[in-house]
C-alpha positions as CSV (number, residue, x, y, z in Angstrom):
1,X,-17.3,-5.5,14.1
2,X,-19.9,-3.3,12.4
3,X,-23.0,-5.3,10.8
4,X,-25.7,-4.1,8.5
5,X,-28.9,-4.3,9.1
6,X,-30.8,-6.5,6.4
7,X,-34.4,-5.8,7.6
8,X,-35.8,-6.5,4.0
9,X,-39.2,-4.1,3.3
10,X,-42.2,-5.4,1.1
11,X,-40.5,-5.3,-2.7
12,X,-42.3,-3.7,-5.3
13,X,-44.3,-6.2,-7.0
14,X,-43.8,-5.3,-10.6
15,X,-40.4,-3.7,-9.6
16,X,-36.9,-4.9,-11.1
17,X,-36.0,-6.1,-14.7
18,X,-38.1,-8.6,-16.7
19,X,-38.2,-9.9,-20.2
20,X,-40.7,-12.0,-21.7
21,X,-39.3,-15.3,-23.6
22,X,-35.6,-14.9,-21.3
23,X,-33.9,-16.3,-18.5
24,X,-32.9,-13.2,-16.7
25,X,-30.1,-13.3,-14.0
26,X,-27.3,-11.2,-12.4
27,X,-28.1,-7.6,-11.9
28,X,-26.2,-4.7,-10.4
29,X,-27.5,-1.1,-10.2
30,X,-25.9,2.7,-10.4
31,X,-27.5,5.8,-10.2
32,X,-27.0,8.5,-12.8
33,X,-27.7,11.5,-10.6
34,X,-31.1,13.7,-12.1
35,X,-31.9,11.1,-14.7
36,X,-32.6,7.5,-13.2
37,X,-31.1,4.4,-12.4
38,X,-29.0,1.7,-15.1
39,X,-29.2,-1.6,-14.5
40,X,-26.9,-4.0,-15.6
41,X,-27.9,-7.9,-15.7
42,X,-27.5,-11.5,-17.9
43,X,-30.2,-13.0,-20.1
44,X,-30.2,-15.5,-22.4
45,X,-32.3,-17.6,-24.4
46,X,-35.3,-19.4,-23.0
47,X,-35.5,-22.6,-25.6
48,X,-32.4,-24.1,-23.5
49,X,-32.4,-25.4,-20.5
50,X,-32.0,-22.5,-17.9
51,X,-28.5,-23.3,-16.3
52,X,-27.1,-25.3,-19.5
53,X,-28.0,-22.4,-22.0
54,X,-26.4,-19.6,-19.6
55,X,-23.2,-21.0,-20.0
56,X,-23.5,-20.9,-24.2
57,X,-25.7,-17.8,-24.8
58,X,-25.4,-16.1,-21.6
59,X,-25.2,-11.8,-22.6
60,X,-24.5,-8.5,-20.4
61,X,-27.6,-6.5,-21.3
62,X,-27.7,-2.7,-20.0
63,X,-31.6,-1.6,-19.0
64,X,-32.8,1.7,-17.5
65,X,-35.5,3.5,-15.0
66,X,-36.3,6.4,-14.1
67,X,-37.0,5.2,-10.2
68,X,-34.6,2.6,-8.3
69,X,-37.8,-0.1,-8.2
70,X,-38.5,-0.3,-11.6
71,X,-39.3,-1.6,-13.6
72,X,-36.3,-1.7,-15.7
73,X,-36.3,-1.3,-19.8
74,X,-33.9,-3.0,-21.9
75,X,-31.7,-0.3,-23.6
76,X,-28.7,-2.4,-25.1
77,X,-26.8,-5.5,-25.2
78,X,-23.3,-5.4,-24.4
79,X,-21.1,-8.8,-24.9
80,X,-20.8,-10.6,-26.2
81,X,-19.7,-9.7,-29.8
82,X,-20.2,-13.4,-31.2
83,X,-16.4,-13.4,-32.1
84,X,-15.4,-16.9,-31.2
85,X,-11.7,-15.9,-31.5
86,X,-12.2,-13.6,-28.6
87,X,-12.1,-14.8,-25.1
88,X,-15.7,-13.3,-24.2
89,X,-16.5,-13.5,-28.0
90,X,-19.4,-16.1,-27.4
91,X,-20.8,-15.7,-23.4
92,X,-20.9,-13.1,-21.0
93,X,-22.5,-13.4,-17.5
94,X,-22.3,-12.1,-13.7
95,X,-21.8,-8.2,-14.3
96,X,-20.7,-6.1,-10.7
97,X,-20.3,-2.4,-11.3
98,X,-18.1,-0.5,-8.5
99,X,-17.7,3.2,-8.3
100,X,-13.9,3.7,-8.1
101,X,-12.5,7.1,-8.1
102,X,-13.8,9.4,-10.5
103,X,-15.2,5.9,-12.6
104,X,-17.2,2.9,-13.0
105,X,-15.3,-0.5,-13.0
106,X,-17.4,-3.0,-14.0
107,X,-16.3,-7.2,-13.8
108,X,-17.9,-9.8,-15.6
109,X,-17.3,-13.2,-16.6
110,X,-16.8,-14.9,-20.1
111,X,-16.0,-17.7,-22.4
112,X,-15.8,-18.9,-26.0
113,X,-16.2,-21.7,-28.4
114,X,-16.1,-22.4,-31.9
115,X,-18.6,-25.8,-31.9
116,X,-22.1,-25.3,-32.6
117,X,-23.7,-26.0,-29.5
118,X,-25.9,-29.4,-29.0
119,X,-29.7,-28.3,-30.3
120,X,-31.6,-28.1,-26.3
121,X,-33.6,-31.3,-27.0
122,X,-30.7,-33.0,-26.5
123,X,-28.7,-31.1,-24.0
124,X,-28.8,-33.2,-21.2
125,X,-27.1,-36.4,-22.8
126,X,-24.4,-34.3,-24.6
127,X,-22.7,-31.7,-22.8
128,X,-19.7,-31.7,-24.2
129,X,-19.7,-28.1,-25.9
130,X,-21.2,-26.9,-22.3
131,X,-18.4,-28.1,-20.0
132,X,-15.8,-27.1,-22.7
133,X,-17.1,-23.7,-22.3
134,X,-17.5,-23.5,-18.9
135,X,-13.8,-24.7,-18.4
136,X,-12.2,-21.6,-20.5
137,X,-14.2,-19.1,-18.1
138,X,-11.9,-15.9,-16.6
139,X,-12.5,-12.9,-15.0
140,X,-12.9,-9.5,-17.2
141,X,-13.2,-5.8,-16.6
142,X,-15.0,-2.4,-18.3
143,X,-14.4,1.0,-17.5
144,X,-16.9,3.7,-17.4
145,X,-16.5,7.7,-16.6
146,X,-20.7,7.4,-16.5
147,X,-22.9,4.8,-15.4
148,X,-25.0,5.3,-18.6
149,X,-21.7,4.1,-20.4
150,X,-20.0,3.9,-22.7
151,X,-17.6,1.2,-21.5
152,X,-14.1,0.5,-23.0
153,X,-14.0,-3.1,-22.2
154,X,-10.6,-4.4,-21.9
155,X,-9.1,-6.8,-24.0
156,X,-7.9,-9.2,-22.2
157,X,-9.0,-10.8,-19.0
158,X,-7.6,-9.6,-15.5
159,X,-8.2,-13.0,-13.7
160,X,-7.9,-16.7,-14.9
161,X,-7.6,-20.3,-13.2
162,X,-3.9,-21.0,-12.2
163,X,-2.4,-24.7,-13.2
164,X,-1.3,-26.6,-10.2
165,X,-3.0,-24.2,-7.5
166,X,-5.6,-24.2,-5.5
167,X,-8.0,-22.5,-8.2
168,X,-7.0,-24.6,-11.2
169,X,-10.3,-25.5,-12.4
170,X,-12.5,-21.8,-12.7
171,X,-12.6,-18.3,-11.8
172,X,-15.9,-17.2,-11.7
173,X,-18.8,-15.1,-9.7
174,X,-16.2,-11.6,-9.6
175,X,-16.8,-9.9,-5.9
176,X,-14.8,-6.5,-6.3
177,X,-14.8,-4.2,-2.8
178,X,-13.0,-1.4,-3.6
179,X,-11.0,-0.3,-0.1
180,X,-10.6,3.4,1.3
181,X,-7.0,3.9,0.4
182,X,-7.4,2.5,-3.1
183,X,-6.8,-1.1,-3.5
184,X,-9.4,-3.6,-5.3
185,X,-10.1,-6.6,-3.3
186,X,-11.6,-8.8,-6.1
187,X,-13.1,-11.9,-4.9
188,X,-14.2,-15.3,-6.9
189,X,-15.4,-18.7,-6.7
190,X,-13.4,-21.4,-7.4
191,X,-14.5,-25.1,-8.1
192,X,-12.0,-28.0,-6.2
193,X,-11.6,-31.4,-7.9
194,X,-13.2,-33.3,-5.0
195,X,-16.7,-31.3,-5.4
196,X,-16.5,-28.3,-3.0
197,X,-16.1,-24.4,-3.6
198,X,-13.1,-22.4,-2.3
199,X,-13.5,-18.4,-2.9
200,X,-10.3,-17.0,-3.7
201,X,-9.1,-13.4,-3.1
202,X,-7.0,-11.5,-5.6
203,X,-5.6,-8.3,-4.7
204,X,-4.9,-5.1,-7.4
205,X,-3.5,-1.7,-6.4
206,X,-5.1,-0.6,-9.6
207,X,-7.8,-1.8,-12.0
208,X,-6.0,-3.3,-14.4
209,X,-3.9,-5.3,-12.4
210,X,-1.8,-6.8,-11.6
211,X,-4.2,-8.7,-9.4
212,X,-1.6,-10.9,-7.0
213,X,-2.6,-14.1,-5.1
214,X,-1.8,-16.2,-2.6
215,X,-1.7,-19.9,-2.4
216,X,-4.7,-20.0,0.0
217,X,-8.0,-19.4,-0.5
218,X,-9.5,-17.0,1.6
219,X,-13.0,-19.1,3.0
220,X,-12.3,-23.0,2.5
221,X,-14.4,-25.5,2.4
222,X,-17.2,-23.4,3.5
223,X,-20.6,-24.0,1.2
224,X,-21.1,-20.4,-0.6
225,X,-21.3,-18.8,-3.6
226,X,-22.0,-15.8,-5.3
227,X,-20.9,-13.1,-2.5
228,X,-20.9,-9.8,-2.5
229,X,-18.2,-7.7,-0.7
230,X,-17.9,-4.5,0.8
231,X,-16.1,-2.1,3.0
232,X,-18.1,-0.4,5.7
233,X,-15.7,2.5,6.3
234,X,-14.6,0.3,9.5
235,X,-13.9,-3.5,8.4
236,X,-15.4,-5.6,5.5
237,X,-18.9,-7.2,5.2
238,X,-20.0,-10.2,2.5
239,X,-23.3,-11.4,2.1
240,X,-23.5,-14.6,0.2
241,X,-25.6,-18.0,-1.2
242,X,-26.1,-20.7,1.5
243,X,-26.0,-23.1,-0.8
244,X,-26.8,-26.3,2.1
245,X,-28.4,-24.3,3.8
246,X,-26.5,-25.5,7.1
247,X,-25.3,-21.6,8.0
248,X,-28.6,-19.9,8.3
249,X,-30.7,-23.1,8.8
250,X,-32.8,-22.0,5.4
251,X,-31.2,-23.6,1.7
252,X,-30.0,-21.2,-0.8
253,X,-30.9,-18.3,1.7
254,X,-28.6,-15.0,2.2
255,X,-25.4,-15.6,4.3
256,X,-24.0,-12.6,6.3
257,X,-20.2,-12.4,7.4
258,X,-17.9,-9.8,8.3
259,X,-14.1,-9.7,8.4
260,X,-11.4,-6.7,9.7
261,X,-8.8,-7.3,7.4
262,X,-10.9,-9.3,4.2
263,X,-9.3,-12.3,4.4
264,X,-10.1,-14.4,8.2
265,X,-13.9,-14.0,8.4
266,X,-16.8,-14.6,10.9
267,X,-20.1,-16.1,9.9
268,X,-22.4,-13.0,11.5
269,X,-26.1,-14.7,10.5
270,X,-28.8,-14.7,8.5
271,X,-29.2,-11.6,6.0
272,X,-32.3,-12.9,4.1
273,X,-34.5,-15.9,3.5
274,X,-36.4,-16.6,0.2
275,X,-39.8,-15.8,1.6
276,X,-40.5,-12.5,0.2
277,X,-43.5,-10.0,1.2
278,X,-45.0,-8.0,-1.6
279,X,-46.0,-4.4,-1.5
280,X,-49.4,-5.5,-2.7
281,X,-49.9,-8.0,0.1
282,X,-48.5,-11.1,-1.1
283,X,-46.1,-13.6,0.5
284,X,-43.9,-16.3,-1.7
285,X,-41.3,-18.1,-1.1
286,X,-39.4,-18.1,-4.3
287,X,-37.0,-20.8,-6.0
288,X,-34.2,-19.2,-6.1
289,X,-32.9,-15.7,-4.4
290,X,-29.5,-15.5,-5.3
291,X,-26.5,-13.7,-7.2
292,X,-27.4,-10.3,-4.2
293,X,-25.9,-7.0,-4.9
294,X,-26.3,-3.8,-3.1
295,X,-27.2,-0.6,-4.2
296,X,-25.7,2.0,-2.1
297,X,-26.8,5.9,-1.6
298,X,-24.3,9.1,-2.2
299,X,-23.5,8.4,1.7
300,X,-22.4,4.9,1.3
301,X,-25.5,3.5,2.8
302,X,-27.3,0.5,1.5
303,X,-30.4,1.4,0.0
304,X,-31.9,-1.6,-1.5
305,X,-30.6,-5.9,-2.2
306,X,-31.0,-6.3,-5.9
307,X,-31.4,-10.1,-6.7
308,X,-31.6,-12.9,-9.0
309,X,-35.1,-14.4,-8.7
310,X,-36.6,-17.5,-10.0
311,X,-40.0,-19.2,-9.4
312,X,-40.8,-23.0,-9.0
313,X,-40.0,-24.9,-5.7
314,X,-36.0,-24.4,-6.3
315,X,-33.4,-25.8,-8.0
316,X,-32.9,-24.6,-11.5
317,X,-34.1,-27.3,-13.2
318,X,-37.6,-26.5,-11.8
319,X,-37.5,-23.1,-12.7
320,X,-40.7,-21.7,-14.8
321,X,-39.5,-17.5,-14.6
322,X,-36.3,-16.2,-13.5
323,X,-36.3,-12.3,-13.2
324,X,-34.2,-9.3,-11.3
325,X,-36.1,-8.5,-8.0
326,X,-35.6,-5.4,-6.1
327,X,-36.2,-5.2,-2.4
328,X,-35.8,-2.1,-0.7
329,X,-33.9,-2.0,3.2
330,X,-35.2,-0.4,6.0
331,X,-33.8,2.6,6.8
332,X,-30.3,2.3,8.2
């Protein structure tokens, strides 16, 4: 099967999207063709906790630059609307955007709740308003004829946990690959009872559904998270979290796998560790390197891995700065 080549190049050292006093996260570029690059990531506040206060204040934020490296510029936030009687009304989070057809398809995540949420001093010992809103989480979709915008989101979510199946607990993490003939293979995370992670496959012939699924998830049992699909004009790729670290021999590095039909795949190595060269000379090895997207040129080639970075010696706890990080490819 046909591979890509994930030969990462020194990444532009004040490249990608920042913002001071935020947890940045997410982040999936487009090109608007003669006027620059949109960027569209997650931030929230920085007084909470970093993984706790995504799931409450978590927003889809749009940002803009001129060149693909950045840096990016806030322009706008998008969701939430802070209408608790809305499914997304109160948190908004993982953004994907897909060119499909003459359009931009863009799938999120979000959640609600009507409690105020625990003040962050004492997060940790009551989580009850977190977990209650991580629970409700489904699976939404916008539709733009620009990548600037404006996007019509749709009312009502396209994807939510299923009682009594295999992803009862969460949908999360949306992996669209839109096929050649047409069809939208949207992918997702899916939390088990017993403590593992399943990723599920739903399948829509158009974008609003309906999106039909089987009774078996497509990788089981298999530690990943956070993939990102694609269809190489021959067969299907994914790159994805190694969350033990027992695929690539590196924790929480980049996991590469390719399938010819999307749904029985083959582990095809490493696409990318979290020691990072710097185009002004500097090496780190960074806390977290996760939530990877692609950007891809008129041509369908990928271009550059955009990323969800975080300082500290890992974990999320231990995080200091989290930030967008772009890294360009070497020519394919």
């Amino acid at each position: 099967m046909k591979t890509t080549d994930f030969t990462l190049m020194p990444a532009p050292a004040g490249g990608g999207y920042r913002e001071e006093n935020k947890w940045i996260w997410c982040g999936s570029a487009v090109e608007e063709p003669g006027k620059g690059f949109h960027l569209y990531a997650s931030r929230w506040r920085k007084d909470y906790p970093m993984l706790f206060g995504y799931v409450l204040f978590s927003e889809i934020v749009h940002a803009f630059s001129e060149t693909l490296e950045g840096p990016y510029r806030f322009v706008e936030k998008m969701l939430p609307s802070g209408d608790p009687a809305k499914w997304n009304g109160m948190m908004a989070h993982n953004p994907t955007v897909v060119r499909y057809k003459d359009e931009y398809l863009m799938y999120y995540i979000g959640s609600t709740y009507s409690d105020p949420p625990t003040p962050a001093a004492l997060i940790k010992k009551d989580t009850s308003v977190v977990f209650k809103c991580y629970d409700q989480i489904k699976i939404g979709l916008a539709r733009s004829k620009s990548p600037a915008g404006p996007w019509d989101f749709l009312p009502d979510p396209v994807l939510e946990a299923r009682p009594d199946n295999f992803d009862s607990t969460i949908v999360t993490n949306p992996a669209p690959c839109v096929l050649p003939d047409g069809r939208i293979f949207l992918y997702y995370r899916t939390n088990i009872p017993s403590g593992g992670i399943h990723t599920g496959l739903a399948v829509a012939a158009a974008p609003e559904g309906p999106y039909i699924r089987g009774n078996e998830p497509a990788l089981r049992d298999m530690a990943i998270e956070d993939p990102f699909v694609w269809h190489n004009g021959e067969n299907f790729e994914m790159i994805a979290k190694d969350i033990s670290g027992k695929l690539t021999g590196e924790i929480h590095a980049g996991a590469q796998f390719a399938s010819l039909d999307g749904q029985n795949w083959e582990y095809s190595g490493k696409a990318y560790s979290r020691n990072i060269k710097f185009d002004d000379g500097s090496c780190v090895t960074l806390g977290s390197l996760e939530r990877p997207q692609l950007f891809f040129n008129a041509d369908g080639v990928p271009q550059a891995l955009f990323a969800a970075a975080a300082d500290g010696p890992g974990g999320f706890d231990l995080a200091a700065n989290t930030w967008n990080q772009m890294i360009p490819l070497k020519k394919q």
